[in-house]
Amino acid sequence: MLTFALRRGAFISHKVLNLVCSSQRCWSSTLPRLSTPGYTNSFFFSAAGPSFLLRRPASRSPSFPAHTHPIHSSAVRLKKRPTPEPPPRELDLLRYDMKDLPKSPKPALYLGFSGLLPFACPTLFMAVTESFIPELAYAQVAYGASILSFLGGARWGFALPPSSPAKPDWINLANSVVPSLLAWAVMLMSDNIVSATTMLIMGLGIALHYDLSLLPTYPSWFKALRSILTIVAVVSLTGTLLMYGVYPEKSLFFEEKDE
């Protein structure tokens, strides 16, 4: 029994020595690898002792210096910036062009407003007499056709000077002919006063649209004056159409004979 116990103790001590030596060899073979850059290690504690797990080397990416910028969080940046005012628009007459109406030359003002008399007087006369007078309506339409043709000629003359913003190209010169053609169509339809007046109203509106938005524009004072004159002329012609539909027709020079 004693011999068996001694052999048993020697065998156990031999196993312990082998275990200690093997652990030392593992430590000595593992530590150089752990010191190599690119390897990551993690160890776990268990009852058997420490054990190391080697992982795959991490992808080597070029290291860039981190640029740090200070963050400015003062109350000035938190304030709402004022929105800039939009640029002037061509059709915004009441705000940008009407204020330049007093800058108009005196002859342009006097001749322009006096030129409204042939538009307004026939309509007012028919409204007072409560009758539609064909002769006055025809005179009004003929005068409106001549004014419409004059507006086309003004565009043609505006494009001729070398310093003018409107160059004498196909667009400006061709559009200056359009009002004259519309005036010619108005005179061809003069037998039907309703068609002629309607065509004249359309021609005045088209000419105003050309001068204010599509083509290089006139000076601000002329655009303001031009708009006022066109509005009054269109209102007068519309009143003539209203008189035609409301009041009875009455000739100015010839009276119908009673049978």
Coordinates of C-alpha atoms in Angstrom, one line a residue:
M1 CA 0.0 0.0 0.0
L2 CA 2.8 2.4 0.9
T3 CA 4.5 1.7 -2.4
F4 CA 1.3 2.3 -4.3
A5 CA 0.8 5.6 -2.5
L6 CA 4.3 6.7 -3.3
R7 CA 3.9 5.8 -7.0
R8 CA 0.6 7.6 -7.0
G9 CA 2.1 10.8 -5.5
A10 CA 5.0 10.7 -8.0
F11 CA 2.6 10.4 -10.9
I12 CA 0.5 13.3 -9.7
S13 CA 3.6 15.5 -9.2
H14 CA 4.8 14.6 -12.7
K15 CA 1.5 15.7 -14.2
V16 CA 1.6 19.0 -12.3
L17 CA 5.1 19.7 -13.5
N18 CA 4.0 18.9 -17.1
L19 CA 1.0 21.3 -16.8
V20 CA 3.2 24.1 -15.4
C21 CA 5.8 23.7 -18.2
S22 CA 3.1 23.6 -20.9
S23 CA 1.5 26.8 -19.6
Q24 CA 4.9 28.6 -19.6
R25 CA 5.5 27.6 -23.2
C26 CA 2.1 28.9 -24.1
W27 CA 2.8 32.3 -22.5
S28 CA 6.2 32.5 -24.1
S29 CA 4.8 31.8 -27.6
T30 CA 1.8 34.0 -27.3
L31 CA 3.3 37.2 -25.9
P32 CA 5.4 38.0 -29.0
R33 CA 2.3 37.7 -31.2
L34 CA 0.3 40.0 -28.9
S35 CA 3.0 42.6 -29.1
T36 CA 2.6 42.7 -32.9
P37 CA 0.5 45.7 -34.1
G38 CA -2.8 44.8 -35.7
Y39 CA -3.7 42.0 -33.3
T40 CA -6.3 42.3 -30.7
N41 CA -6.5 40.1 -27.7
S42 CA -9.0 39.3 -25.1
F43 CA -8.7 36.8 -22.2
F44 CA -11.1 35.0 -20.1
F45 CA -10.7 33.7 -16.6
S46 CA -11.8 30.2 -16.0
A47 CA -11.1 27.5 -13.5
A48 CA -8.4 26.1 -15.6
G49 CA -6.5 29.4 -15.8
P50 CA -6.1 32.3 -18.2
S51 CA -6.6 31.6 -21.9
F52 CA -5.9 34.0 -24.8
L53 CA -8.0 34.2 -28.0
L54 CA -6.3 35.6 -31.0
R55 CA -8.4 37.5 -33.6
R56 CA -7.8 38.4 -37.2
P57 CA -5.7 41.4 -37.7
A58 CA -7.8 44.6 -38.1
S59 CA -7.8 46.3 -41.5
R60 CA -5.1 48.8 -41.6
S61 CA -6.5 52.1 -42.8
P62 CA -4.5 55.3 -43.0
S63 CA -4.9 57.4 -40.0
F64 CA -5.8 61.0 -40.6
P65 CA -5.4 63.8 -38.1
A66 CA -8.7 64.7 -36.5
H67 CA -9.6 68.4 -37.2
T68 CA -11.6 69.9 -34.5
H69 CA -13.5 73.1 -35.1
P70 CA -15.0 75.1 -32.2
I71 CA -18.7 75.4 -32.3
H72 CA -20.0 78.9 -32.1
S73 CA -23.4 78.9 -30.3
S74 CA -23.8 82.6 -29.4
A75 CA -27.2 84.3 -29.5
V76 CA -26.2 86.3 -32.6
R77 CA -26.4 83.2 -34.9
L78 CA -29.7 82.3 -33.5
K79 CA -31.3 85.5 -34.7
K80 CA -33.4 85.3 -37.9
R81 CA -31.8 87.0 -40.8
P82 CA -34.0 89.6 -42.6
T83 CA -35.2 88.4 -46.0
P84 CA -34.0 90.6 -48.9
E85 CA -36.5 92.6 -50.8
P86 CA -37.4 91.0 -54.2
P87 CA -36.3 92.9 -57.3
P88 CA -38.8 95.1 -59.1
R89 CA -41.2 93.3 -61.4
E90 CA -42.3 94.7 -64.8
L91 CA -46.0 94.4 -64.1
D92 CA -46.0 95.8 -60.6
L93 CA -47.0 99.2 -61.7
L94 CA -48.7 100.5 -58.6
R95 CA -45.5 100.1 -56.6
Y96 CA -42.6 100.9 -58.9
D97 CA -43.9 102.9 -61.9
M98 CA -46.8 105.0 -60.7
K99 CA -44.5 106.9 -58.3
D100 CA -42.6 108.1 -61.3
L101 CA -45.7 109.6 -63.0
P102 CA -45.0 113.1 -61.7
K103 CA -41.6 112.9 -63.4
S104 CA -43.3 112.8 -66.8
P105 CA -42.6 115.8 -69.1
K106 CA -45.4 118.3 -69.2
P107 CA -46.2 118.0 -72.9
A108 CA -46.5 114.2 -72.5
L109 CA -49.0 114.6 -69.6
Y110 CA -51.1 117.3 -71.3
L111 CA -51.2 115.6 -74.7
G112 CA -51.8 112.2 -73.2
F113 CA -54.7 113.1 -71.0
S114 CA -56.3 115.3 -73.7
G115 CA -56.1 112.4 -76.0
L116 CA -58.6 110.6 -73.7
L117 CA -61.4 113.0 -74.7
P118 CA -62.4 111.2 -77.9
F119 CA -62.6 108.0 -75.9
A120 CA -64.6 109.3 -72.9
C121 CA -66.9 111.9 -74.4
P122 CA -68.9 109.6 -76.7
T123 CA -69.6 107.2 -73.9
L124 CA -70.6 110.0 -71.5
F125 CA -72.8 111.6 -74.0
M126 CA -74.7 108.4 -74.7
A127 CA -75.0 107.7 -71.0
V128 CA -76.5 111.2 -70.5
T129 CA -79.0 110.9 -73.4
E130 CA -79.8 107.3 -72.6
S131 CA -79.4 106.2 -76.2
F132 CA -76.9 104.5 -78.4
I133 CA -75.7 106.7 -81.2
P134 CA -73.9 104.7 -84.0
E135 CA -72.1 107.7 -85.4
L136 CA -70.4 108.5 -82.1
A137 CA -69.5 104.8 -81.6
Y138 CA -68.0 104.6 -85.0
A139 CA -66.0 107.8 -84.4
Q140 CA -64.7 106.4 -81.1
V141 CA -63.7 103.1 -82.8
A142 CA -61.9 104.9 -85.7
Y143 CA -60.0 107.1 -83.2
G144 CA -59.0 104.0 -81.2
A145 CA -57.8 102.3 -84.3
S146 CA -55.5 105.3 -85.1
I147 CA -54.2 105.3 -81.5
L148 CA -53.5 101.6 -81.8
S149 CA -51.5 102.1 -85.0
F150 CA -49.6 105.0 -83.3
L151 CA -48.5 102.7 -80.5
G152 CA -46.9 100.3 -83.0
G153 CA -45.1 103.2 -84.6
A154 CA -43.8 104.4 -81.2
R155 CA -42.3 101.0 -80.6
W156 CA -40.6 101.1 -84.1
G157 CA -39.2 104.5 -83.3
F158 CA -38.0 103.5 -79.9
A159 CA -35.9 100.7 -81.4
L160 CA -34.1 102.9 -83.9
P161 CA -31.7 105.0 -81.8
P162 CA -28.3 103.3 -81.2
S163 CA -28.4 104.0 -77.5
S164 CA -31.9 102.5 -77.1
P165 CA -32.3 99.2 -75.0
A166 CA -34.6 97.9 -77.7
K167 CA -32.5 96.9 -80.7
P168 CA -33.9 97.0 -84.3
D169 CA -34.0 93.2 -84.5
W170 CA -36.8 91.0 -85.8
I171 CA -38.5 90.7 -82.4
N172 CA -38.9 94.4 -81.8
L173 CA -39.7 95.5 -85.4
A174 CA -42.1 92.6 -86.0
N175 CA -44.0 93.3 -82.8
S176 CA -44.2 97.0 -83.7
V177 CA -46.2 96.0 -86.8
V178 CA -48.8 93.9 -84.9
P179 CA -50.8 96.9 -83.5
S180 CA -51.1 98.4 -87.0
L181 CA -52.4 95.1 -88.4
L182 CA -54.9 94.9 -85.5
A183 CA -56.0 98.5 -86.2
W184 CA -56.5 97.6 -89.9
A185 CA -58.7 94.6 -88.8
V186 CA -60.8 96.9 -86.6
M187 CA -61.6 99.2 -89.5
L188 CA -62.5 96.2 -91.7
M189 CA -65.1 95.2 -89.1
S190 CA -66.5 98.6 -88.6
D191 CA -69.9 97.6 -90.0
N192 CA -70.4 95.5 -86.9
I193 CA -69.7 97.9 -84.0
V194 CA -69.6 95.1 -81.4
S195 CA -66.9 93.1 -83.2
A196 CA -64.9 96.2 -84.0
T197 CA -65.0 97.5 -80.4
T198 CA -64.1 94.0 -79.1
M199 CA -61.1 93.8 -81.4
L200 CA -60.0 97.2 -80.5
I201 CA -60.0 96.4 -76.8
M202 CA -58.0 93.2 -77.4
G203 CA -55.5 95.2 -79.5
L204 CA -55.0 97.8 -76.8
G205 CA -54.4 95.1 -74.2
I206 CA -51.9 93.2 -76.4
A207 CA -50.0 96.4 -77.1
L208 CA -49.8 97.2 -73.4
H209 CA -48.7 93.7 -72.6
Y210 CA -45.9 93.9 -75.2
D211 CA -44.6 97.2 -73.8
L212 CA -44.6 96.3 -70.2
S213 CA -43.4 92.7 -70.0
L214 CA -42.3 91.0 -73.2
L215 CA -40.1 93.6 -74.9
P216 CA -37.4 96.0 -73.6
T217 CA -39.4 98.4 -71.6
Y218 CA -39.9 102.2 -71.8
P219 CA -38.9 104.6 -69.1
S220 CA -40.9 104.3 -65.8
W221 CA -42.8 107.5 -66.3
F222 CA -44.0 106.5 -69.8
K223 CA -45.1 103.1 -68.6
A224 CA -47.2 104.7 -65.8
L225 CA -48.7 107.2 -68.2
R226 CA -49.3 104.4 -70.8
S227 CA -51.1 102.2 -68.3
I228 CA -53.4 105.0 -67.2
L229 CA -54.3 106.0 -70.7
T230 CA -54.9 102.4 -71.8
I231 CA -57.2 101.7 -68.8
V232 CA -59.3 104.7 -69.4
A233 CA -59.6 103.9 -73.1
V234 CA -60.6 100.3 -72.4
V235 CA -63.2 101.4 -69.8
S236 CA -64.7 103.9 -72.3
L237 CA -65.0 101.3 -75.0
T238 CA -66.6 98.8 -72.6
G239 CA -69.1 101.5 -71.7
T240 CA -70.0 101.9 -75.4
L241 CA -70.7 98.1 -75.6
L242 CA -72.9 98.4 -72.5
M243 CA -74.8 101.3 -74.1
Y244 CA -75.4 99.2 -77.2
G245 CA -77.0 96.5 -75.2
V246 CA -79.0 98.7 -72.8
Y247 CA -80.3 101.8 -74.6
P248 CA -82.2 102.1 -77.9
E249 CA -80.4 103.1 -81.0
K250 CA -80.8 106.7 -82.1
S251 CA -79.2 108.5 -85.1
L252 CA -77.4 111.7 -84.5
F253 CA -78.0 113.4 -87.9
F254 CA -81.0 111.6 -89.4
E255 CA -84.3 111.1 -87.8
E256 CA -86.5 108.2 -88.8
K257 CA -89.7 109.4 -90.5
D258 CA -93.0 108.1 -89.0
E259 CA -95.0 106.2 -91.6

